[in-house]
Amino acid sequence: MLAMAMTDSPRKAASTAAWRAHACASCAARALSICSAMHTEDLGRLAAARTHQHVDAGETFLNEGDAATHFFNIIEGAIKVFKLMPDGRRQITGFLFAGDLLGLAFNDSYTYSAEAITPVKICRFPRRQLERLLDEFPKMEKRLLAMASNELAAAQEQMMLLGRKTAHERLASFLLSLARRERRYGRGGDAVQLPMTRTDIADYLGLTTETASRVFTSLRKRGCIEIETANSIRFSDRDTLEELASGLE
Amino acid sequence: MLAMAMTDSPRKAASTAAWRAHACASCAARALSICSAMHTEDLGRLAAARTHQHVDAGETFLNEGDAATHFFNIIEGAIKVFKLMPDGRRQITGFLFAGDLLGLAFNDSYTYSAEAITPVKICRFPRRQLERLLDEFPKMEKRLLAMASNELAAAQEQMMLLGRKTAHERLASFLLSLARRERRYGRGGDAVQLPMTRTDIADYLGLTTETASRVFTSLRKRGCIEIETANSIRFSDRDTLEELASGLE
DNA sequence: CGACGGTTTGAGTCCGGTCAATTGTCGTGG
DNA sequence: CCACGACAATTGACCGGACTCAAACCGTCG
């Protein structure tokens, strides 16, 4: 809101969504994964306070500057987290998928916006509820600290990418990290799904749409990847891609 | 170690330092600031396990890939935290000064290296000791979580800088953030000290030394800053600098 | 003083950005 | 079924900001 108010940005603003309470099993299961030591009744307390929501693709459901009253759990779909400059320049700081948590930062207001890439199911918890739980379950706090720590390491890796890598190295790194993620979650193999647009990828890698597209083509012509559709690619030479990503060629 | 081993990097490797135990008041005071609820005897326990060290300027005292056995508290001086690519490209992910903590990440091994910019006094604690304390003092954990959260927000701001800002905008942002920090810690006014070299600044901002230097000159000619010495600048038009930093001009 | 590391400045190049046009994809409705 | 519109992706021609290479300058210290 704050960030949007002072801008003539061409990107469109959010629509405020109405949140409805709704029961859901996978949601509680996810909360469980944060801390297996939590008692069932406490889980229930958290579950009671949560609300569910479907968000359409392209909808912004969290705005930089808004009071940080809730945190979110992506149940299904993909979202992008980003920051805007007054003139509309955009930097995507991360893509989040099913199972990821959003909004855990302990600041007064959100320091980023979030928008659905695909139709998304999300689960929203009040932060106060969480903080009360944290007081009772220190293990949960440790778990969150570990998560934050991993995110921080990832952020530093991304700084390396944005500050020092070439366009080719950036895209190779990105595709491989997506593939690694898919592998970690069971699926995978040599195909990677790209739910986001070329413009999103460019805004994540600090490039323009045109450059992103050109590098896709270039990697294809070099025999590193096959482009089945714009949103689905397949690795045909993962080794070369790995070398590219780490800057060895 | 790991990162250094596979590289023919022109940058020099670390010298292993000998750590000696030593008593120090400011160190305990700093630990206190992490959690005021800690008992004196517990503080003593942490204090007993710590060791002190002087590190010379230019010395690397922490290597990416090394087992993450300790965390650090900068007592005096300035350090840089960075990552290297196999061919020697470097990205500085942060500068740390007196009072800052380093190595709190909860990973098995460090994901970055750290080198002294000026002669430095640091205080080293074993991580196991800290973790035991964390179990006893949940408030401490909450404090760490808040710190990690702030760092994460800063990291995202830096991604915006590296991915989307021009050279001028990057330097303006950097100078202002340094000034803001000095102000937060009492000192300040319109002068900013730059203990790091132009090359360090460039490696932090994703530029080359030459570009960094040129932009300094350009800002001076535009009347935004005065360069008293290479390591000490003064703001002469902070407003214009602010506008530049946020991309408004 | 001279040596050395850091800084500044200059000349020329190039990677990625800009602007513009074309192609491809998909959903809608006649 | 195809025509159409909207939007994403690709491709081409050109441009420019930052990089590269190189030389000169400066401050510090032995």
PDB file of C-alpha atoms in Angstrom, chain A residues 29 68 93 118 132 168 177 190 212 245 249:
ATOM      1  CA  ALA A  29      -0.216 -31.387   8.597  1.00  0.00           C
ATOM      2  CA  ALA A  68       2.206  -7.589   9.012  1.00  0.00           C
ATOM      3  CA  THR A  93      13.165 -11.909  -4.516  1.00  0.00           C
ATOM      4  CA  THR A 118      -1.034 -19.722 -10.908  1.00  0.00           C
ATOM      5  CA  ARG A 132       1.672 -17.205  21.616  1.00  0.00           C
ATOM      6  CA  HIS A 168      23.867 -17.349 -19.192  1.00  0.00           C
ATOM      7  CA  SER A 177      17.866 -24.695  -8.578  1.00  0.00           C
ATOM      8  CA  ASP A 190      15.129 -34.099 -16.401  1.00  0.00           C
ATOM      9  CA  ALA A 212      15.961 -14.003 -20.778  1.00  0.00           C
ATOM     10  CA  ALA A 245      25.999 -22.113 -13.384  1.00  0.00           C
ATOM     11  CA  GLU A 249      32.957 -22.076 -18.737  1.00  0.00           C
TER      12      GLU A 249
END
